[in-house]
Short mmCIF file of C-alpha atoms and ligand atoms in Angstrom, two decimals:
data_model
loop_
_atom_site.label_atom_id
_atom_site.label_comp_id
_atom_site.label_asym_id
_atom_site.label_seq_id
_atom_site.Cartn_x
_atom_site.Cartn_y
_atom_site.Cartn_z
CA MET A 75 0.00 0.02 -0.01
CA ASN A 76 1.26 3.52 -0.70
CA ALA A 77 0.29 7.06 0.27
CA VAL A 78 0.76 10.39 -1.39
CA ILE A 79 0.70 13.50 0.79
CA VAL A 80 0.13 16.90 -0.81
CA GLY A 81 1.68 19.67 1.31
CA GLY A 82 4.63 19.72 3.68
CA GLY A 83 3.32 21.87 6.57
CA PRO A 84 2.76 20.49 10.08
CA ALA A 85 -0.19 18.30 9.01
CA GLY A 86 1.47 16.76 5.98
CA THR A 87 4.79 16.14 7.67
CA ALA A 88 3.20 14.68 10.83
CA ALA A 89 1.30 12.25 8.58
CA ALA A 90 4.48 11.44 6.57
CA ILE A 91 6.53 10.72 9.71
CA THR A 92 3.86 8.47 11.16
CA LEU A 93 3.17 6.58 7.91
CA ALA A 94 6.84 6.04 7.06
CA ARG A 95 7.52 4.79 10.59
CA GLY A 96 4.57 2.45 10.22
CA GLY A 97 6.19 0.94 7.13
CA MET A 98 3.98 2.50 4.40
CA ALA A 99 5.54 3.70 1.16
CA THR A 100 5.04 7.44 1.56
CA ARG A 101 5.61 10.25 -0.92
CA LEU A 102 5.24 13.89 0.21
CA ILE A 103 4.97 16.56 -2.43
CA GLU A 104 5.68 20.18 -1.38
CA ARG A 105 5.69 23.04 -3.80
CA THR A 106 8.28 25.29 -2.06
CA THR A 107 11.90 24.59 -2.86
CA GLY A 108 13.58 25.24 0.46
CA ALA A 109 13.19 26.76 3.97
CA HIS A 110 10.37 29.26 3.79
CA ASP A 111 8.29 31.48 6.08
CA MET A 112 4.55 31.18 6.41
CA VAL A 113 1.91 33.69 7.44
CA CYS A 114 1.58 32.33 10.97
CA GLY A 115 1.93 33.71 14.52
CA GLY A 116 4.49 31.02 15.47
CA PHE A 117 2.74 30.25 18.79
CA LEU A 118 3.13 26.61 19.83
CA GLY A 119 0.61 25.65 22.47
CA TRP A 120 1.32 22.87 25.00
CA ASP A 121 -0.70 20.46 22.86
CA ALA A 122 1.47 21.25 19.82
CA LEU A 123 4.61 20.82 21.95
CA ALA A 124 3.35 17.43 23.18
CA SER A 125 2.65 16.23 19.59
CA LEU A 126 6.05 17.42 18.45
CA SER A 127 7.71 15.62 21.32
CA ARG A 128 5.74 12.44 20.48
CA LEU A 129 7.12 12.72 16.94
CA GLY A 130 10.64 13.21 18.32
CA ILE A 131 11.07 16.99 17.97
CA ASP A 132 12.21 19.03 20.95
CA ALA A 133 11.09 22.59 20.20
CA ALA A 134 13.35 24.02 22.94
CA ALA A 135 16.37 22.41 21.29
CA LEU A 136 15.40 24.25 18.06
CA GLY A 137 15.59 27.55 20.05
CA ALA A 138 11.82 28.02 20.73
CA ARG A 139 11.30 30.82 23.27
CA PRO A 140 9.21 29.84 26.32
CA ILE A 141 5.83 31.52 26.77
CA THR A 142 3.95 31.31 30.02
CA ARG A 143 1.59 34.32 29.88
CA LEU A 144 -0.99 35.94 27.60
CA ARG A 145 -1.20 39.74 27.42
CA LEU A 146 -4.31 41.19 25.81
CA VAL A 147 -4.15 44.81 24.82
CA ALA A 148 -7.11 46.86 23.59
CA GLY A 149 -6.09 50.48 23.08
CA ARG A 150 -4.83 51.58 26.52
CA GLN A 151 -6.47 48.70 28.38
CA GLN A 152 -4.34 45.66 29.26
CA VAL A 153 -4.97 42.28 30.86
CA GLU A 154 -2.36 39.73 31.63
CA ALA A 155 -2.96 36.14 32.68
CA ALA A 156 -1.00 32.92 33.11
CA LEU A 157 -1.47 30.25 30.45
CA PRO A 158 -2.59 26.84 31.78
CA HIS A 159 0.65 25.20 30.58
CA ALA A 160 3.97 26.25 29.09
CA ALA A 161 3.86 27.23 25.42
CA ALA A 162 6.60 28.52 23.06
CA GLY A 163 7.39 30.81 20.13
CA LEU A 164 9.20 29.41 17.07
CA SER A 165 9.32 30.52 13.46
CA ARG A 166 7.57 28.34 10.88
CA ARG A 167 10.76 28.45 8.79
CA CYS A 168 12.48 26.55 11.59
CA LEU A 169 9.58 24.30 12.59
CA ASP A 170 8.63 23.17 9.07
CA ALA A 171 12.30 22.53 8.15
CA ALA A 172 12.71 20.29 11.22
CA LEU A 173 9.50 18.36 10.46
CA LEU A 174 10.45 17.83 6.79
CA ASP A 175 13.95 16.66 7.81
CA LEU A 176 12.42 14.22 10.24
CA ALA A 177 9.94 12.95 7.64
CA SER A 178 12.81 12.28 5.28
CA ALA A 179 14.91 10.59 8.04
CA SER A 180 11.90 8.42 8.88
CA GLY A 181 11.86 7.06 5.35
CA ALA A 182 9.31 9.23 3.53
CA GLN A 183 10.19 10.31 0.01
CA ILE A 184 10.13 14.13 -0.01
CA GLU A 185 9.77 15.95 -3.28
CA ARG A 186 10.29 19.71 -3.02
CA GLY A 187 9.68 22.38 -5.62
CA VAL A 188 6.85 20.34 -7.14
CA ALA A 189 3.30 21.80 -7.22
CA VAL A 190 0.32 19.48 -7.44
CA ARG A 191 -2.13 21.01 -9.93
CA SER A 192 -5.22 18.84 -9.37
CA ALA A 193 -6.55 15.67 -7.83
CA ASP A 194 -9.10 13.07 -8.88
CA PRO A 195 -10.41 11.73 -5.54
CA GLU A 196 -12.47 8.87 -7.08
CA ARG A 197 -9.44 7.46 -8.87
CA ARG A 198 -7.02 8.60 -6.17
CA THR A 199 -4.67 10.30 -8.60
CA VAL A 200 -2.92 13.65 -8.55
CA ARG A 201 -1.56 15.57 -11.46
CA ILE A 202 1.65 17.49 -10.92
CA GLN A 203 3.04 20.60 -12.63
CA ASP A 204 4.81 18.75 -15.49
CA GLY A 205 1.47 17.13 -16.43
CA SER A 206 2.36 13.66 -15.14
CA GLN A 207 -0.08 11.73 -13.00
CA ILE A 208 0.58 9.86 -9.74
CA ALA A 209 -1.71 7.12 -8.51
CA CYS A 210 -1.92 6.06 -4.88
CA ASP A 211 -3.93 3.91 -2.46
CA ALA A 212 -4.41 6.83 -0.04
CA LEU A 213 -4.27 10.55 -0.61
CA ILE A 214 -3.59 12.92 2.28
CA LEU A 215 -4.65 16.44 1.44
CA ALA A 216 -2.53 18.86 3.51
CA THR A 217 -2.36 22.01 1.42
CA GLY A 218 -3.37 24.31 4.29
CA LYS A 219 -5.41 27.32 3.17
CA HIS A 220 -4.70 26.63 -0.49
CA GLU A 221 -7.31 24.97 -2.61
CA LEU A 222 -6.48 22.01 -4.85
CA ARG A 223 -8.60 21.58 -8.03
CA GLY A 224 -10.76 18.48 -7.64
CA LEU A 225 -10.75 18.71 -3.86
CA ALA A 226 -11.42 22.42 -3.27
CA ARG A 227 -13.68 23.35 -0.37
CA PRO A 228 -17.22 23.98 -1.65
CA LEU A 229 -17.68 27.74 -1.93
CA ALA A 230 -21.23 27.53 -0.53
CA LEU A 231 -19.96 25.96 2.67
CA ARG A 232 -17.32 28.53 3.30
CA ARG A 233 -17.93 31.44 5.60
CA ALA A 234 -19.28 34.58 3.99
CA THR A 235 -16.72 36.71 5.82
CA LEU A 236 -13.17 35.71 5.09
CA SER A 237 -10.11 37.00 6.83
CA VAL A 238 -6.65 37.99 5.64
CA GLY A 239 -3.42 36.96 7.39
CA LEU A 240 -0.41 39.33 7.34
CA ARG A 241 3.06 38.78 8.73
CA ALA A 242 6.39 40.56 9.14
CA VAL A 243 9.52 40.05 11.23
CA LEU A 244 10.79 42.79 13.53
CA PRO A 245 14.56 42.62 14.14
CA PRO A 246 15.97 41.77 17.62
CA SER A 247 15.81 44.77 19.96
CA PRO A 248 16.44 45.11 23.72
CA THR A 249 13.08 46.88 24.30
CA ARG A 250 11.05 44.18 22.55
CA ALA A 251 13.11 41.47 24.24
CA SER A 252 12.26 42.79 27.70
CA ALA A 253 8.62 43.52 26.88
CA LEU A 254 7.96 40.14 25.24
CA THR A 255 9.98 37.74 27.40
CA ASP A 256 7.66 34.78 28.34
CA VAL A 257 4.65 36.53 26.76
CA ILE A 258 2.38 36.25 23.79
CA GLU A 259 0.86 39.66 23.23
CA LEU A 260 -2.39 40.17 21.31
CA HIS A 261 -3.44 43.70 20.32
CA LEU A 262 -7.15 43.77 19.61
CA PHE A 263 -8.78 46.18 17.18
CA ASP A 264 -11.93 46.54 15.11
CA GLY A 265 -11.88 43.72 12.53
CA GLY A 266 -8.92 41.75 13.84
CA TYR A 267 -5.86 41.50 16.04
CA ALA A 268 -2.08 41.74 15.87
CA GLY A 269 0.01 39.10 17.65
CA LEU A 270 3.61 39.53 18.80
CA LEU A 271 6.03 36.99 20.20
CA LEU A 272 9.76 36.40 20.31
CA GLN A 273 11.18 33.64 18.14
CA GLU A 274 14.39 31.59 18.16
CA ASP A 275 16.82 34.26 16.88
CA GLY A 276 15.54 37.01 19.16
CA SER A 277 13.49 38.68 16.38
CA ALA A 278 9.78 39.26 16.95
CA ASN A 279 7.08 37.68 14.81
CA LEU A 280 4.33 40.26 14.04
CA CYS A 281 1.25 38.54 12.67
CA LEU A 282 -2.14 40.09 11.97
CA SER A 283 -5.51 38.57 11.22
CA VAL A 284 -7.88 41.13 9.76
CA SER A 285 -11.23 41.14 8.07
CA GLN A 286 -11.25 41.71 4.34
CA GLU A 287 -13.46 44.80 4.94
CA ARG A 288 -10.97 46.40 7.30
CA LEU A 289 -8.10 45.78 4.90
CA ALA A 290 -10.13 47.09 1.98
CA GLU A 291 -10.94 50.28 3.95
CA ALA A 292 -7.19 50.87 4.51
CA GLY A 293 -6.41 50.03 0.88
CA ALA A 294 -3.08 48.26 1.49
CA PRO A 295 -1.37 46.29 4.30
CA ALA A 296 1.24 49.03 4.91
CA VAL A 297 -1.52 51.67 5.26
CA LEU A 298 -3.43 49.39 7.62
CA LEU A 299 -0.37 48.97 9.78
CA ALA A 300 0.20 52.76 9.86
CA ASP A 301 -3.49 53.27 10.83
CA LEU A 302 -3.15 50.69 13.58
CA ALA A 303 0.02 52.25 14.91
CA SER A 304 -1.78 55.58 15.40
CA GLU A 305 -4.86 53.81 16.89
CA LEU A 306 -2.94 51.50 19.25
CA PRO A 307 -0.19 53.27 21.21
CA MET A 308 1.31 50.12 22.63
CA LEU A 309 1.56 48.40 19.26
CA ASP A 310 3.19 51.59 17.95
CA GLU A 311 5.69 51.42 20.83
CA ARG A 312 6.51 47.78 20.11
CA ILE A 313 7.16 48.39 16.42
CA GLY A 314 9.10 51.59 17.11
CA ALA A 315 11.31 52.60 14.22
CA ASP A 316 11.27 49.09 12.70
CA ILE A 317 8.26 49.68 10.46
CA PRO A 318 8.19 46.63 8.16
CA ARG A 319 8.74 47.49 4.48
CA ALA A 320 6.63 44.60 3.31
CA LEU A 321 4.21 42.13 4.84
CA SER A 322 3.54 38.62 3.57
CA ALA A 323 -0.14 37.97 3.12
CA ILE A 324 -2.63 35.17 2.75
CA ALA A 325 -6.18 35.96 1.77
CA GLY A 326 -9.43 34.06 2.16
CA VAL A 327 -8.82 32.34 5.52
CA PRO A 328 -12.14 30.45 6.14
CA TYR A 329 -12.18 30.45 9.94
CA GLY A 330 -14.64 27.99 11.43
CA TRP A 331 -14.70 25.72 8.40
CA ARG A 332 -14.78 21.94 9.02
CA ALA A 333 -14.77 19.18 6.37
CA ARG A 334 -18.10 17.40 6.45
CA SER A 335 -17.27 14.24 4.50
CA THR A 336 -14.68 12.70 2.26
CA THR A 337 -14.10 10.09 -0.41
CA ARG A 338 -12.71 6.58 0.25
CA GLY A 339 -8.94 6.81 0.67
CA VAL A 340 -8.84 10.63 0.89
CA PHE A 341 -7.96 12.18 4.28
CA ARG A 342 -8.30 15.97 4.70
CA VAL A 343 -5.87 17.04 7.43
CA GLY A 344 -4.75 20.35 9.00
CA ASP A 345 -6.49 23.39 7.65
CA GLN A 346 -8.04 21.18 4.95
CA GLY A 347 -9.91 19.38 7.70
CA ALA A 348 -10.72 22.27 10.09
CA VAL A 349 -9.69 25.92 10.30
CA ILE A 350 -9.63 27.31 13.82
CA ALA A 351 -9.55 31.09 14.44
CA SER A 352 -5.87 31.98 14.67
CA LEU A 353 -6.51 34.02 17.82
CA ALA A 354 -6.78 30.70 19.68
CA GLY A 355 -3.22 29.78 18.65
CA ASP A 356 -4.13 26.15 18.03
CA GLY A 357 -3.92 25.66 14.27
CA ILE A 358 -0.51 23.99 14.35
CA ALA A 359 -1.62 21.65 17.15
CA LEU A 360 -4.73 20.66 15.18
CA ALA A 361 -2.59 20.13 12.11
CA LEU A 362 -0.12 17.86 13.96
CA ALA A 363 -2.90 15.92 15.74
CA GLY A 364 -4.85 15.50 12.50
CA GLY A 365 -1.81 14.40 10.53
CA ILE A 366 -0.85 11.83 13.15
CA GLY A 367 -4.49 10.66 13.67
CA ALA A 368 -5.23 10.20 9.96
CA ALA A 369 -1.99 8.27 9.45
CA GLU A 370 -2.70 5.98 12.38
CA ALA A 371 -6.23 5.29 11.03
CA LEU A 372 -4.81 4.53 7.59
CA LEU A 373 -2.14 2.22 8.99
CA ALA A 374 -4.66 0.39 11.10
CA ASN A 375 -7.63 0.07 8.74
CA GLY A 376 -6.47 0.98 5.25
CA PRO A 377 -8.03 3.50 2.80
CA GLY A 378 -11.52 2.54 3.93
CA ALA A 379 -10.83 4.32 7.26
CA ALA A 380 -11.03 7.76 5.67
CA ALA A 381 -14.79 8.44 6.12
CA ASN A 382 -14.90 7.45 9.79
CA TRP A 383 -11.72 9.29 10.64
CA GLN A 384 -12.95 12.47 8.95
CA THR A 385 -16.27 12.29 10.81
CA SER A 386 -14.48 11.82 14.13
CA PHE A 387 -12.08 14.72 13.39
CA ARG A 388 -15.08 16.88 12.61
CA ALA A 389 -16.65 15.96 15.91
CA GLN A 390 -13.40 16.51 17.87
CA THR A 391 -12.96 20.00 16.41
CA ARG A 392 -16.56 21.19 16.92
CA ARG A 393 -16.22 22.71 20.40
CA PRO A 394 -12.77 24.28 20.01
CA LEU A 395 -13.71 25.88 16.71
CA ALA A 396 -17.07 27.15 18.01
CA LEU A 397 -15.47 28.71 21.11
CA ALA A 398 -12.57 30.19 19.10
CA GLU A 399 -15.16 31.76 16.72
CA ALA A 400 -17.08 33.23 19.62
CA LEU A 401 -13.89 34.70 21.07
CA ARG A 402 -12.84 36.04 17.68
CA HIS A 403 -16.19 37.79 17.20
CA GLY A 404 -16.10 39.12 20.75
CA ALA A 405 -12.61 40.55 20.31
CA GLU A 406 -13.18 41.98 16.82
CA HIS A 407 -16.30 44.01 17.57
CA PRO A 408 -16.11 47.22 19.59
CA ALA A 409 -19.47 46.56 21.36
CA SER A 410 -18.20 43.24 22.81
CA ARG A 411 -14.50 43.97 23.13
CA GLY A 412 -14.90 46.49 25.99
CA PRO A 413 -17.07 44.21 28.15
CA LEU A 414 -14.77 41.25 27.35
CA MET A 415 -11.69 43.19 28.52
CA ALA A 416 -13.57 44.39 31.61
CA LEU A 417 -14.59 40.84 32.49
CA LEU A 418 -11.02 39.58 32.05
CA ARG A 419 -9.64 42.43 34.20
CA LEU A 420 -11.99 41.32 36.98
CA ALA A 421 -11.36 37.61 36.45
CA PRO A 422 -8.10 36.98 34.56
CA GLY A 423 -8.37 33.35 35.62
CA LEU A 424 -11.01 32.92 32.85
CA VAL A 425 -8.16 32.79 30.36
CA ARG A 426 -7.34 29.29 31.63
CA PRO A 427 -10.69 27.59 30.74
CA ALA A 428 -10.86 29.54 27.49
CA ALA A 429 -7.37 28.34 26.52
CA LEU A 430 -8.13 24.73 27.54
CA LEU A 431 -11.51 24.57 25.82
CA THR A 432 -10.14 25.84 22.48
CA ARG A 433 -7.94 22.67 22.38
CA ILE A 434 -9.05 19.25 21.09
CA GLY A 435 -7.46 17.54 24.11
C1 LIG B 702 -2.76 35.10 10.60
C2 LIG B 702 -2.60 33.71 11.12
C3 LIG B 702 -1.86 33.48 12.30
C4 LIG B 702 -1.77 32.18 12.80
N1 LIG B 702 -1.04 31.98 13.94
C5 LIG B 702 -0.97 30.75 14.47
C6 LIG B 702 -0.24 30.52 15.68
O1 LIG B 702 0.39 31.43 16.25
N2 LIG B 702 -0.24 29.26 16.21
C7 LIG B 702 -0.93 28.23 15.62
O2 LIG B 702 -0.93 27.11 16.16
N3 LIG B 702 -1.60 28.41 14.44
C8 LIG B 702 -1.61 29.64 13.88
N4 LIG B 702 -2.28 29.81 12.68
C9 LIG B 702 -2.84 28.64 12.01
C10 LIG B 702 -1.77 27.79 11.35
O3 LIG B 702 -0.89 28.59 10.60
C11 LIG B 702 -2.39 26.74 10.46
O4 LIG B 702 -3.49 26.17 11.12
C12 LIG B 702 -1.39 25.64 10.12
O5 LIG B 702 -0.31 26.18 9.40
C13 LIG B 702 -2.05 24.54 9.29
O6 LIG B 702 -1.07 23.59 8.93
P1 LIG B 702 -1.23 22.78 7.58
O7 LIG B 702 -0.12 21.79 7.56
O8 LIG B 702 -2.62 22.31 7.44
O9 LIG B 702 -1.04 23.84 6.40
P2 LIG B 702 0.17 24.82 6.04
O10 LIG B 702 1.00 25.09 7.25
O11 LIG B 702 -0.45 25.98 5.36
O12 LIG B 702 1.01 23.97 5.06
C14 LIG B 702 0.51 23.67 3.73
C15 LIG B 702 1.72 23.30 2.85
O13 LIG B 702 1.21 22.84 1.62
C16 LIG B 702 1.97 23.37 0.56
N5 LIG B 702 1.12 23.38 -0.61
C17 LIG B 702 -0.03 24.10 -0.80
N6 LIG B 702 -0.58 23.82 -1.95
C18 LIG B 702 0.23 22.89 -2.58
C19 LIG B 702 0.19 22.22 -3.84
N7 LIG B 702 -0.81 22.44 -4.71
N8 LIG B 702 1.19 21.35 -4.15
C20 LIG B 702 2.23 21.13 -3.27
N9 LIG B 702 2.32 21.76 -2.08
C21 LIG B 702 1.33 22.62 -1.71
C22 LIG B 702 2.37 24.77 1.04
O14 LIG B 702 3.49 25.28 0.39
C23 LIG B 702 2.58 24.54 2.54
O15 LIG B 702 3.94 24.21 2.80
C24 LIG B 702 -2.36 31.08 12.14
C25 LIG B 702 -3.09 31.31 10.92
C26 LIG B 702 -3.19 32.61 10.42
C27 LIG B 702 -3.95 32.83 9.18
#
């Protein structure tokens, strides 16, 4: 039996490592050619760290910076609370490279710089950029937010309001180092939030999730950032003179989406299975858990396991996604953001259940 995995992010690599270790002939196809950055906050929750450790990756040894507290900032209001367990900050460039290396060392065949153009789920074939076709017994779809022709998410099922992700790196600085040690900081504003954390080389990852409407109002990411800097004094202070010249972007993030069903032998993992609001900081953990879970189901029960596995992943992700959506809406809208901040100032301990309940456990 053989498996083809499309996409070499956390979901695809976790599946590749598990399948190759289980003795299945595994081919992972990733379109980027080498180490690359992703639009991602780089926050690794305790559940992501546990999955990484189960796969054999020690995030601390890769230089991940410890995070023990959450700081929420809305204009001049601030709330700080302890996270239920230790988390970490690590760039996706570093994390994805380590996962791909491990997949290769585990025996998976990794093909980089190859884009899959389309898939035929009934025949379980994929067509790659040179026009050739690859057949497999099981197909693991792990393309993240990107749609693959033949397996694209149905437009009608996607959320009407889509978000845009933006990211830039701020160089190491003593002021950011002291402000962000041990902390993930989220600056809330109308239509989205900006997250800041330290990563392995001392630089800070600045990642924004913003509604398409808010970005359209600003006209361009750089204008949006300038608007936010004048609206949010603390974000302005954090960025200081290091105004990013360019931001990487990903559009059309369908928060709250969960795959309803699948075809025999086709497993939708990571963001192709469920997209949790990024504010919850759990997308990487879901991707790792989904990749490992789908691979274990395939190893145990063959391609026929796909439908049951997909249904159980959908059920597992229901509560975390629903709560993350509620928190996202609460934080994005001015009418609910004030009361939410006031409640958390009175009872910062509420961060703990919120953080625990946005995890699949
Ligand atoms: C703004 C923002 C901030 C976020 N911050 C966090 C955070 O701090 N912590 C957290 O846990 N989660 C965060 N997330 C969510 C997290 O980034 C995703 O949930 C996670 O990356 C999903 O992993 P994945 O493996 O499914 O997909 P991805 O990580 O997107 O990987 C998909 C891979 O597939 C490849 N690919 C795509 N199409 C093709 C193709 N046709 N052929 C070949 N290869 C292909 C891509 O190059 C990529 O390497 C954030 C998301 C957003 C939008």
